[in-house]
JSON list of C-alpha atoms in Angstrom, two decimals:
[
{"chain": "A", "resi": 20, "resn": "UNK", "atom": "CA", "xyz": [10.69, -12.27, 10.61]},
{"chain": "A", "resi": 21, "resn": "UNK", "atom": "CA", "xyz": [9.16, -8.84, 10.29]},
{"chain": "A", "resi": 22, "resn": "UNK", "atom": "CA", "xyz": [5.92, -7.98, 11.50]},
{"chain": "A", "resi": 23, "resn": "UNK", "atom": "CA", "xyz": [4.18, -4.59, 12.18]},
{"chain": "A", "resi": 24, "resn": "UNK", "atom": "CA", "xyz": [1.02, -3.67, 13.95]},
{"chain": "A", "resi": 25, "resn": "UNK", "atom": "CA", "xyz": [-1.09, -0.64, 14.34]},
{"chain": "A", "resi": 26, "resn": "UNK", "atom": "CA", "xyz": [-2.59, 0.93, 17.38]},
{"chain": "A", "resi": 27, "resn": "UNK", "atom": "CA", "xyz": [-4.62, 3.79, 18.60]},
{"chain": "A", "resi": 28, "resn": "UNK", "atom": "CA", "xyz": [-8.09, 5.17, 18.99]},
{"chain": "A", "resi": 29, "resn": "UNK", "atom": "CA", "xyz": [-10.63, 3.35, 16.96]},
{"chain": "A", "resi": 30, "resn": "UNK", "atom": "CA", "xyz": [-13.14, 6.12, 17.29]},
{"chain": "A", "resi": 31, "resn": "UNK", "atom": "CA", "xyz": [-12.37, 10.10, 17.15]},
{"chain": "A", "resi": 32, "resn": "UNK", "atom": "CA", "xyz": [-14.46, 12.91, 17.07]},
{"chain": "A", "resi": 33, "resn": "UNK", "atom": "CA", "xyz": [-14.28, 15.58, 14.25]},
{"chain": "A", "resi": 34, "resn": "UNK", "atom": "CA", "xyz": [-11.76, 18.28, 14.47]},
{"chain": "A", "resi": 35, "resn": "UNK", "atom": "CA", "xyz": [-10.00, 16.16, 16.82]},
{"chain": "A", "resi": 36, "resn": "UNK", "atom": "CA", "xyz": [-6.01, 15.13, 16.12]},
{"chain": "A", "resi": 37, "resn": "UNK", "atom": "CA", "xyz": [-5.64, 11.31, 15.27]},
{"chain": "A", "resi": 38, "resn": "UNK", "atom": "CA", "xyz": [-2.36, 9.70, 16.62]},
{"chain": "A", "resi": 39, "resn": "UNK", "atom": "CA", "xyz": [-1.65, 6.64, 15.77]},
{"chain": "A", "resi": 40, "resn": "UNK", "atom": "CA", "xyz": [1.61, 4.21, 16.25]},
{"chain": "A", "resi": 41, "resn": "UNK", "atom": "CA", "xyz": [2.86, 1.13, 14.37]},
{"chain": "A", "resi": 42, "resn": "UNK", "atom": "CA", "xyz": [5.16, -1.24, 16.52]},
{"chain": "A", "resi": 43, "resn": "UNK", "atom": "CA", "xyz": [7.51, -3.29, 14.28]},
{"chain": "A", "resi": 44, "resn": "UNK", "atom": "CA", "xyz": [9.97, -5.83, 14.69]},
{"chain": "A", "resi": 45, "resn": "UNK", "atom": "CA", "xyz": [12.45, -7.91, 12.71]},
{"chain": "A", "resi": 46, "resn": "UNK", "atom": "CA", "xyz": [13.95, -4.63, 11.07]},
{"chain": "A", "resi": 47, "resn": "UNK", "atom": "CA", "xyz": [15.57, -1.28, 12.31]},
{"chain": "A", "resi": 48, "resn": "UNK", "atom": "CA", "xyz": [15.82, 2.04, 11.54]},
{"chain": "A", "resi": 49, "resn": "UNK", "atom": "CA", "xyz": [19.48, 1.64, 11.83]},
{"chain": "A", "resi": 50, "resn": "UNK", "atom": "CA", "xyz": [19.73, -0.11, 8.81]},
{"chain": "A", "resi": 51, "resn": "UNK", "atom": "CA", "xyz": [20.04, 2.11, 5.60]},
{"chain": "A", "resi": 52, "resn": "UNK", "atom": "CA", "xyz": [17.42, 1.69, 3.17]},
{"chain": "A", "resi": 53, "resn": "UNK", "atom": "CA", "xyz": [14.83, 1.15, 5.86]},
{"chain": "A", "resi": 54, "resn": "UNK", "atom": "CA", "xyz": [11.48, 2.93, 5.56]},
{"chain": "A", "resi": 55, "resn": "UNK", "atom": "CA", "xyz": [7.88, 2.61, 7.00]},
{"chain": "A", "resi": 56, "resn": "UNK", "atom": "CA", "xyz": [4.96, 4.00, 5.60]},
{"chain": "A", "resi": 57, "resn": "UNK", "atom": "CA", "xyz": [1.19, 4.63, 6.30]},
{"chain": "A", "resi": 58, "resn": "UNK", "atom": "CA", "xyz": [-1.59, 4.03, 3.69]},
{"chain": "A", "resi": 59, "resn": "UNK", "atom": "CA", "xyz": [-5.15, 4.47, 4.36]},
{"chain": "A", "resi": 60, "resn": "UNK", "atom": "CA", "xyz": [-8.28, 2.53, 2.84]},
{"chain": "A", "resi": 61, "resn": "UNK", "atom": "CA", "xyz": [-11.84, 3.99, 3.24]},
{"chain": "A", "resi": 62, "resn": "UNK", "atom": "CA", "xyz": [-14.38, 1.44, 3.46]},
{"chain": "A", "resi": 63, "resn": "UNK", "atom": "CA", "xyz": [-14.84, -0.04, -0.14]},
{"chain": "A", "resi": 64, "resn": "UNK", "atom": "CA", "xyz": [-12.45, 2.08, -1.51]},
{"chain": "A", "resi": 65, "resn": "UNK", "atom": "CA", "xyz": [-8.79, 2.08, -3.13]},
{"chain": "A", "resi": 66, "resn": "UNK", "atom": "CA", "xyz": [-5.79, 2.68, -0.80]},
{"chain": "A", "resi": 67, "resn": "UNK", "atom": "CA", "xyz": [-4.36, 5.95, -0.25]},
{"chain": "A", "resi": 68, "resn": "UNK", "atom": "CA", "xyz": [-0.56, 6.60, 0.49]},
{"chain": "A", "resi": 69, "resn": "UNK", "atom": "CA", "xyz": [-0.10, 9.07, 3.42]},
{"chain": "A", "resi": 70, "resn": "UNK", "atom": "CA", "xyz": [3.45, 9.39, 4.63]},
{"chain": "A", "resi": 71, "resn": "UNK", "atom": "CA", "xyz": [7.02, 7.49, 4.59]},
{"chain": "A", "resi": 72, "resn": "UNK", "atom": "CA", "xyz": [9.65, 7.73, 6.64]},
{"chain": "A", "resi": 73, "resn": "UNK", "atom": "CA", "xyz": [13.17, 6.73, 5.93]},
{"chain": "A", "resi": 74, "resn": "UNK", "atom": "CA", "xyz": [16.31, 5.53, 8.12]},
{"chain": "A", "resi": 75, "resn": "UNK", "atom": "CA", "xyz": [17.99, 8.71, 7.90]},
{"chain": "A", "resi": 76, "resn": "UNK", "atom": "CA", "xyz": [14.85, 10.85, 8.81]},
{"chain": "A", "resi": 77, "resn": "UNK", "atom": "CA", "xyz": [13.83, 11.93, 5.86]},
{"chain": "A", "resi": 78, "resn": "UNK", "atom": "CA", "xyz": [9.94, 12.24, 5.38]},
{"chain": "A", "resi": 79, "resn": "UNK", "atom": "CA", "xyz": [7.74, 12.47, 2.55]},
{"chain": "A", "resi": 80, "resn": "UNK", "atom": "CA", "xyz": [4.05, 13.33, 2.71]},
{"chain": "A", "resi": 81, "resn": "UNK", "atom": "CA", "xyz": [0.87, 13.00, 0.32]},
{"chain": "A", "resi": 82, "resn": "UNK", "atom": "CA", "xyz": [0.55, 16.62, -0.76]},
{"chain": "A", "resi": 83, "resn": "UNK", "atom": "CA", "xyz": [-3.11, 16.50, -0.43]},
{"chain": "A", "resi": 84, "resn": "UNK", "atom": "CA", "xyz": [-2.63, 16.12, 3.20]},
{"chain": "A", "resi": 85, "resn": "UNK", "atom": "CA", "xyz": [0.51, 17.32, 3.75]},
{"chain": "A", "resi": 86, "resn": "UNK", "atom": "CA", "xyz": [-0.75, 20.17, 6.00]},
{"chain": "A", "resi": 87, "resn": "UNK", "atom": "CA", "xyz": [-2.33, 17.84, 8.23]},
{"chain": "A", "resi": 88, "resn": "UNK", "atom": "CA", "xyz": [0.09, 14.93, 8.46]},
{"chain": "A", "resi": 89, "resn": "UNK", "atom": "CA", "xyz": [3.10, 14.37, 10.91]},
{"chain": "A", "resi": 90, "resn": "UNK", "atom": "CA", "xyz": [5.16, 11.33, 10.50]},
{"chain": "A", "resi": 91, "resn": "UNK", "atom": "CA", "xyz": [7.96, 10.76, 13.14]},
{"chain": "A", "resi": 92, "resn": "UNK", "atom": "CA", "xyz": [10.05, 7.44, 14.53]},
{"chain": "A", "resi": 93, "resn": "UNK", "atom": "CA", "xyz": [11.79, 6.41, 17.49]},
{"chain": "A", "resi": 94, "resn": "UNK", "atom": "CA", "xyz": [14.75, 4.01, 16.46]},
{"chain": "A", "resi": 95, "resn": "UNK", "atom": "CA", "xyz": [15.34, 2.85, 19.69]},
{"chain": "A", "resi": 96, "resn": "UNK", "atom": "CA", "xyz": [11.74, 1.88, 20.66]},
{"chain": "A", "resi": 97, "resn": "UNK", "atom": "CA", "xyz": [11.09, 0.26, 16.74]},
{"chain": "A", "resi": 98, "resn": "UNK", "atom": "CA", "xyz": [8.27, 2.78, 16.63]},
{"chain": "A", "resi": 99, "resn": "UNK", "atom": "CA", "xyz": [6.93, 5.05, 13.79]},
{"chain": "A", "resi": 100, "resn": "UNK", "atom": "CA", "xyz": [3.87, 7.56, 15.02]},
{"chain": "A", "resi": 101, "resn": "UNK", "atom": "CA", "xyz": [1.51, 9.22, 12.56]},
{"chain": "A", "resi": 102, "resn": "UNK", "atom": "CA", "xyz": [-0.67, 12.35, 13.62]},
{"chain": "A", "resi": 103, "resn": "UNK", "atom": "CA", "xyz": [-3.60, 13.59, 11.71]},
{"chain": "A", "resi": 104, "resn": "UNK", "atom": "CA", "xyz": [-4.81, 16.79, 12.87]},
{"chain": "A", "resi": 105, "resn": "UNK", "atom": "CA", "xyz": [-8.48, 18.27, 12.15]},
{"chain": "A", "resi": 106, "resn": "UNK", "atom": "CA", "xyz": [-10.24, 14.91, 11.46]},
{"chain": "A", "resi": 107, "resn": "UNK", "atom": "CA", "xyz": [-13.22, 14.79, 9.39]},
{"chain": "A", "resi": 108, "resn": "UNK", "atom": "CA", "xyz": [-15.68, 11.64, 8.73]},
{"chain": "A", "resi": 109, "resn": "UNK", "atom": "CA", "xyz": [-14.28, 11.70, 5.21]},
{"chain": "A", "resi": 110, "resn": "UNK", "atom": "CA", "xyz": [-11.01, 10.26, 6.81]},
{"chain": "A", "resi": 111, "resn": "UNK", "atom": "CA", "xyz": [-12.99, 7.09, 8.58]},
{"chain": "A", "resi": 112, "resn": "UNK", "atom": "CA", "xyz": [-11.12, 4.31, 7.19]},
{"chain": "A", "resi": 113, "resn": "UNK", "atom": "CA", "xyz": [-8.64, 1.43, 7.66]},
{"chain": "A", "resi": 114, "resn": "UNK", "atom": "CA", "xyz": [-5.12, 2.94, 8.12]},
{"chain": "A", "resi": 115, "resn": "UNK", "atom": "CA", "xyz": [-2.09, 0.40, 7.68]},
{"chain": "A", "resi": 116, "resn": "UNK", "atom": "CA", "xyz": [1.43, 0.98, 8.23]},
{"chain": "A", "resi": 117, "resn": "UNK", "atom": "CA", "xyz": [4.00, -1.06, 6.14]},
{"chain": "A", "resi": 118, "resn": "UNK", "atom": "CA", "xyz": [7.37, -1.65, 5.58]},
{"chain": "A", "resi": 119, "resn": "UNK", "atom": "CA", "xyz": [9.29, -0.03, 2.62]},
{"chain": "A", "resi": 120, "resn": "UNK", "atom": "CA", "xyz": [10.62, -2.49, 0.27]},
{"chain": "A", "resi": 121, "resn": "UNK", "atom": "CA", "xyz": [14.75, -2.19, 0.53]},
{"chain": "A", "resi": 122, "resn": "UNK", "atom": "CA", "xyz": [15.60, -0.54, -2.90]},
{"chain": "A", "resi": 123, "resn": "UNK", "atom": "CA", "xyz": [11.97, 0.69, -3.75]},
{"chain": "A", "resi": 124, "resn": "UNK", "atom": "CA", "xyz": [9.38, 2.78, -2.27]},
{"chain": "A", "resi": 125, "resn": "UNK", "atom": "CA", "xyz": [6.75, -0.21, -2.51]},
{"chain": "A", "resi": 126, "resn": "UNK", "atom": "CA", "xyz": [5.68, -2.27, 0.75]},
{"chain": "A", "resi": 127, "resn": "UNK", "atom": "CA", "xyz": [6.52, -5.92, 1.25]},
{"chain": "A", "resi": 128, "resn": "UNK", "atom": "CA", "xyz": [5.12, -6.26, 4.89]},
{"chain": "A", "resi": 129, "resn": "UNK", "atom": "CA", "xyz": [1.97, -4.59, 6.03]},
{"chain": "A", "resi": 130, "resn": "UNK", "atom": "CA", "xyz": [0.53, -4.52, 9.62]},
{"chain": "A", "resi": 131, "resn": "UNK", "atom": "CA", "xyz": [-3.06, -5.68, 9.90]},
{"chain": "A", "resi": 132, "resn": "UNK", "atom": "CA", "xyz": [-4.47, -2.30, 10.08]},
{"chain": "A", "resi": 133, "resn": "UNK", "atom": "CA", "xyz": [-6.52, -0.35, 12.20]},
{"chain": "A", "resi": 134, "resn": "UNK", "atom": "CA", "xyz": [-10.20, 0.85, 11.55]},
{"chain": "A", "resi": 135, "resn": "UNK", "atom": "CA", "xyz": [-10.74, 4.67, 12.31]},
{"chain": "A", "resi": 136, "resn": "UNK", "atom": "CA", "xyz": [-14.25, 5.96, 12.42]},
{"chain": "A", "resi": 137, "resn": "UNK", "atom": "CA", "xyz": [-14.48, 9.69, 12.75]},
{"chain": "A", "resi": 138, "resn": "UNK", "atom": "CA", "xyz": [-17.99, 10.61, 14.19]},
{"chain": "A", "resi": 139, "resn": "UNK", "atom": "CA", "xyz": [-19.63, 12.72, 16.93]},
{"chain": "B", "resi": 14, "resn": "UNK", "atom": "CA", "xyz": [0.69, 13.25, -9.65]},
{"chain": "B", "resi": 15, "resn": "UNK", "atom": "CA", "xyz": [0.69, 10.35, -11.56]},
{"chain": "B", "resi": 16, "resn": "UNK", "atom": "CA", "xyz": [-2.76, 8.67, -12.04]},
{"chain": "B", "resi": 17, "resn": "UNK", "atom": "CA", "xyz": [-2.75, 4.97, -12.31]},
{"chain": "B", "resi": 18, "resn": "UNK", "atom": "CA", "xyz": [-5.87, 3.51, -13.95]},
{"chain": "B", "resi": 19, "resn": "UNK", "atom": "CA", "xyz": [-6.82, -0.04, -13.69]},
{"chain": "B", "resi": 20, "resn": "UNK", "atom": "CA", "xyz": [-8.90, -2.01, -16.20]},
{"chain": "B", "resi": 21, "resn": "UNK", "atom": "CA", "xyz": [-11.07, -3.75, -16.05]},
{"chain": "B", "resi": 22, "resn": "UNK", "atom": "CA", "xyz": [-12.88, -2.76, -12.88]},
{"chain": "B", "resi": 23, "resn": "UNK", "atom": "CA", "xyz": [-14.32, -6.42, -12.49]},
{"chain": "B", "resi": 24, "resn": "UNK", "atom": "CA", "xyz": [-13.24, -9.49, -14.04]},
{"chain": "B", "resi": 25, "resn": "UNK", "atom": "CA", "xyz": [-15.37, -12.74, -14.14]},
{"chain": "B", "resi": 26, "resn": "UNK", "atom": "CA", "xyz": [-13.35, -15.79, -14.85]},
{"chain": "B", "resi": 27, "resn": "UNK", "atom": "CA", "xyz": [-13.63, -19.58, -13.61]},
{"chain": "B", "resi": 28, "resn": "UNK", "atom": "CA", "xyz": [-11.15, -21.65, -11.59]},
{"chain": "B", "resi": 29, "resn": "UNK", "atom": "CA", "xyz": [-8.27, -22.71, -14.00]},
{"chain": "B", "resi": 30, "resn": "UNK", "atom": "CA", "xyz": [-8.85, -19.97, -16.69]},
{"chain": "B", "resi": 31, "resn": "UNK", "atom": "CA", "xyz": [-5.88, -17.47, -17.36]},
{"chain": "B", "resi": 32, "resn": "UNK", "atom": "CA", "xyz": [-6.55, -13.93, -15.89]},
{"chain": "B", "resi": 33, "resn": "UNK", "atom": "CA", "xyz": [-5.00, -10.73, -17.64]},
{"chain": "B", "resi": 34, "resn": "UNK", "atom": "CA", "xyz": [-5.12, -7.25, -15.43]},
{"chain": "B", "resi": 35, "resn": "UNK", "atom": "CA", "xyz": [-4.12, -3.98, -16.77]},
{"chain": "B", "resi": 36, "resn": "UNK", "atom": "CA", "xyz": [-2.63, -0.75, -15.40]},
{"chain": "B", "resi": 37, "resn": "UNK", "atom": "CA", "xyz": [-2.00, 2.15, -17.22]},
{"chain": "B", "resi": 38, "resn": "UNK", "atom": "CA", "xyz": [-0.33, 5.49, -15.86]},
{"chain": "B", "resi": 39, "resn": "UNK", "atom": "CA", "xyz": [-0.68, 8.88, -16.76]},
{"chain": "B", "resi": 40, "resn": "UNK", "atom": "CA", "xyz": [2.73, 9.32, -17.39]},
{"chain": "B", "resi": 41, "resn": "UNK", "atom": "CA", "xyz": [5.84, 7.02, -17.67]},
{"chain": "B", "resi": 42, "resn": "UNK", "atom": "CA", "xyz": [6.66, 5.33, -14.50]},
{"chain": "B", "resi": 43, "resn": "UNK", "atom": "CA", "xyz": [9.58, 3.59, -16.01]},
{"chain": "B", "resi": 44, "resn": "UNK", "atom": "CA", "xyz": [9.50, 0.03, -14.74]},
{"chain": "B", "resi": 45, "resn": "UNK", "atom": "CA", "xyz": [8.77, 1.12, -11.06]},
{"chain": "B", "resi": 46, "resn": "UNK", "atom": "CA", "xyz": [5.21, -0.41, -10.90]},
{"chain": "B", "resi": 47, "resn": "UNK", "atom": "CA", "xyz": [4.00, -2.98, -8.13]},
{"chain": "B", "resi": 48, "resn": "UNK", "atom": "CA", "xyz": [1.13, -5.21, -7.75]},
{"chain": "B", "resi": 49, "resn": "UNK", "atom": "CA", "xyz": [-0.79, -6.32, -4.63]},
{"chain": "B", "resi": 50, "resn": "UNK", "atom": "CA", "xyz": [-3.35, -8.89, -3.98]},
{"chain": "B", "resi": 51, "resn": "UNK", "atom": "CA", "xyz": [-6.11, -7.83, -0.97]},
{"chain": "B", "resi": 52, "resn": "UNK", "atom": "CA", "xyz": [-8.41, -10.16, 0.24]},
{"chain": "B", "resi": 53, "resn": "UNK", "atom": "CA", "xyz": [-11.52, -9.00, 2.40]},
{"chain": "B", "resi": 54, "resn": "UNK", "atom": "CA", "xyz": [-10.61, -7.98, 6.04]},
{"chain": "B", "resi": 55, "resn": "UNK", "atom": "CA", "xyz": [-6.71, -8.27, 5.06]},
{"chain": "B", "resi": 56, "resn": "UNK", "atom": "CA", "xyz": [-3.83, -6.01, 4.72]},
{"chain": "B", "resi": 57, "resn": "UNK", "atom": "CA", "xyz": [-2.51, -6.16, 0.82]},
{"chain": "B", "resi": 58, "resn": "UNK", "atom": "CA", "xyz": [0.19, -8.35, -0.25]},
{"chain": "B", "resi": 59, "resn": "UNK", "atom": "CA", "xyz": [3.02, -7.62, -2.50]},
{"chain": "B", "resi": 60, "resn": "UNK", "atom": "CA", "xyz": [2.82, -9.69, -5.64]},
{"chain": "B", "resi": 61, "resn": "UNK", "atom": "CA", "xyz": [5.00, -8.32, -8.40]},
{"chain": "B", "resi": 62, "resn": "UNK", "atom": "CA", "xyz": [7.78, -5.29, -8.07]},
{"chain": "B", "resi": 63, "resn": "UNK", "atom": "CA", "xyz": [9.77, -3.51, -10.68]},
{"chain": "B", "resi": 64, "resn": "UNK", "atom": "CA", "xyz": [7.10, -4.70, -13.21]},
{"chain": "B", "resi": 65, "resn": "UNK", "atom": "CA", "xyz": [8.30, -8.16, -13.42]},
{"chain": "B", "resi": 66, "resn": "UNK", "atom": "CA", "xyz": [9.67, -9.56, -10.03]},
{"chain": "B", "resi": 67, "resn": "UNK", "atom": "CA", "xyz": [7.91, -11.64, -7.98]},
{"chain": "B", "resi": 68, "resn": "UNK", "atom": "CA", "xyz": [8.09, -10.98, -4.28]},
{"chain": "B", "resi": 69, "resn": "UNK", "atom": "CA", "xyz": [9.01, -13.52, -2.14]},
{"chain": "B", "resi": 70, "resn": "UNK", "atom": "CA", "xyz": [6.65, -16.81, -1.62]},
{"chain": "B", "resi": 71, "resn": "UNK", "atom": "CA", "xyz": [4.85, -15.57, -4.50]},
{"chain": "B", "resi": 72, "resn": "UNK", "atom": "CA", "xyz": [3.57, -18.59, -6.93]},
{"chain": "B", "resi": 73, "resn": "UNK", "atom": "CA", "xyz": [5.06, -18.69, -10.52]},
{"chain": "B", "resi": 74, "resn": "UNK", "atom": "CA", "xyz": [1.54, -18.71, -11.85]},
{"chain": "B", "resi": 75, "resn": "UNK", "atom": "CA", "xyz": [1.60, -14.68, -11.08]},
{"chain": "B", "resi": 76, "resn": "UNK", "atom": "CA", "xyz": [3.79, -12.71, -13.58]},
{"chain": "B", "resi": 77, "resn": "UNK", "atom": "CA", "xyz": [4.25, -9.31, -14.33]},
{"chain": "B", "resi": 78, "resn": "UNK", "atom": "CA", "xyz": [5.24, -7.25, -17.52]},
{"chain": "B", "resi": 79, "resn": "UNK", "atom": "CA", "xyz": [5.25, -3.58, -19.19]},
{"chain": "B", "resi": 80, "resn": "UNK", "atom": "CA", "xyz": [7.30, -0.81, -18.76]},
{"chain": "B", "resi": 81, "resn": "UNK", "atom": "CA", "xyz": [6.83, 3.23, -19.27]},
{"chain": "B", "resi": 82, "resn": "UNK", "atom": "CA", "xyz": [2.68, 3.69, -19.09]},
{"chain": "B", "resi": 83, "resn": "UNK", "atom": "CA", "xyz": [1.12, 0.48, -19.98]},
{"chain": "B", "resi": 84, "resn": "UNK", "atom": "CA", "xyz": [1.57, -2.77, -17.31]},
{"chain": "B", "resi": 85, "resn": "UNK", "atom": "CA", "xyz": [-0.07, -6.03, -17.09]},
{"chain": "B", "resi": 86, "resn": "UNK", "atom": "CA", "xyz": [-0.73, -8.97, -13.99]},
{"chain": "B", "resi": 87, "resn": "UNK", "atom": "CA", "xyz": [-1.14, -12.30, -15.90]},
{"chain": "B", "resi": 88, "resn": "UNK", "atom": "CA", "xyz": [-2.39, -15.45, -13.49]},
{"chain": "B", "resi": 89, "resn": "UNK", "atom": "CA", "xyz": [-1.81, -18.42, -15.83]},
{"chain": "B", "resi": 90, "resn": "UNK", "atom": "CA", "xyz": [-4.24, -20.48, -13.81]},
{"chain": "B", "resi": 91, "resn": "UNK", "atom": "CA", "xyz": [-6.71, -19.38, -11.44]},
{"chain": "B", "resi": 92, "resn": "UNK", "atom": "CA", "xyz": [-6.69, -20.92, -8.11]},
{"chain": "B", "resi": 93, "resn": "UNK", "atom": "CA", "xyz": [-9.57, -20.51, -5.50]},
{"chain": "B", "resi": 94, "resn": "UNK", "atom": "CA", "xyz": [-7.75, -18.22, -3.70]},
{"chain": "B", "resi": 95, "resn": "UNK", "atom": "CA", "xyz": [-6.76, -15.85, -6.39]},
{"chain": "B", "resi": 96, "resn": "UNK", "atom": "CA", "xyz": [-10.09, -14.25, -6.38]},
{"chain": "B", "resi": 97, "resn": "UNK", "atom": "CA", "xyz": [-9.53, -11.09, -4.72]},
{"chain": "B", "resi": 98, "resn": "UNK", "atom": "CA", "xyz": [-8.96, -7.35, -5.44]},
{"chain": "B", "resi": 99, "resn": "UNK", "atom": "CA", "xyz": [-5.71, -6.29, -7.13]},
{"chain": "B", "resi": 100, "resn": "UNK", "atom": "CA", "xyz": [-4.25, -2.93, -6.80]},
{"chain": "B", "resi": 101, "resn": "UNK", "atom": "CA", "xyz": [-1.37, -1.46, -8.89]},
{"chain": "B", "resi": 102, "resn": "UNK", "atom": "CA", "xyz": [1.29, 1.11, -7.34]},
{"chain": "B", "resi": 103, "resn": "UNK", "atom": "CA", "xyz": [3.90, 3.31, -8.56]},
{"chain": "B", "resi": 104, "resn": "UNK", "atom": "CA", "xyz": [7.45, 4.26, -7.08]},
{"chain": "B", "resi": 105, "resn": "UNK", "atom": "CA", "xyz": [8.44, 6.41, -9.66]},
{"chain": "B", "resi": 106, "resn": "UNK", "atom": "CA", "xyz": [7.79, 9.84, -8.07]},
{"chain": "B", "resi": 107, "resn": "UNK", "atom": "CA", "xyz": [5.96, 11.24, -4.88]},
{"chain": "B", "resi": 108, "resn": "UNK", "atom": "CA", "xyz": [3.47, 11.08, -4.03]},
{"chain": "B", "resi": 109, "resn": "UNK", "atom": "CA", "xyz": [3.30, 7.30, -4.11]},
{"chain": "B", "resi": 110, "resn": "UNK", "atom": "CA", "xyz": [-0.11, 6.44, -5.98]},
{"chain": "B", "resi": 111, "resn": "UNK", "atom": "CA", "xyz": [-2.57, 3.56, -6.51]},
{"chain": "B", "resi": 112, "resn": "UNK", "atom": "CA", "xyz": [-5.02, 2.43, -9.18]},
{"chain": "B", "resi": 113, "resn": "UNK", "atom": "CA", "xyz": [-8.51, 2.20, -8.27]},
{"chain": "B", "resi": 114, "resn": "UNK", "atom": "CA", "xyz": [-8.14, -1.88, -8.23]},
{"chain": "B", "resi": 115, "resn": "UNK", "atom": "CA", "xyz": [-9.56, -4.79, -10.28]},
{"chain": "B", "resi": 116, "resn": "UNK", "atom": "CA", "xyz": [-11.81, -7.18, -8.51]},
{"chain": "B", "resi": 117, "resn": "UNK", "atom": "CA", "xyz": [-11.44, -10.84, -9.82]},
{"chain": "B", "resi": 118, "resn": "UNK", "atom": "CA", "xyz": [-14.89, -12.62, -9.07]},
{"chain": "B", "resi": 119, "resn": "UNK", "atom": "CA", "xyz": [-15.71, -16.33, -9.57]},
{"chain": "B", "resi": 120, "resn": "UNK", "atom": "CA", "xyz": [-17.95, -16.78, -12.92]}
]
């Protein structure tokens, strides 16, 4: 059974760095084709893909946010971490981590999401 | 970046009716298109991948079709639990992109 859960601060100040952790079970980065992505959703708005990390360490980022994003993994701890620098109120939203479906970069298992508010 | 445009923005139907949701891509995504359902306060759920393949546990009333730039999600007979937001997503090229969503509401 695959599960994912996001954790981190729910309130950050403008210009601060956000660090989110995705802790998962039921799969492993030791297996080829495995990937974990981050997707966010501002309140009342559409989904926006942010980043994806693969079992072999390859990383992909949204071009519009690439300069502010870093994704990393710890294979032994079953954790994926996303950092977003220079947070702004427009970055407010629910951040999801999700399991990449084997064979394609869509997402078949999602965490519950964490609502992050950027406010002074 | 591939832009996905979903239509209509809102669809008002009654339980038992059939629903047709559309997703158009700004350039060909071949058949690499997925559909998700999202209910208030919940994470998205994968319904369809690769245009027409149902994800695990998805009822047969959900079907997908299309290739290239035009795709359709069809719900054959709406159940009360089907009224939700629906998003399409392409995986042909990075960045991965989502449509802006179609809200399926009870008439």
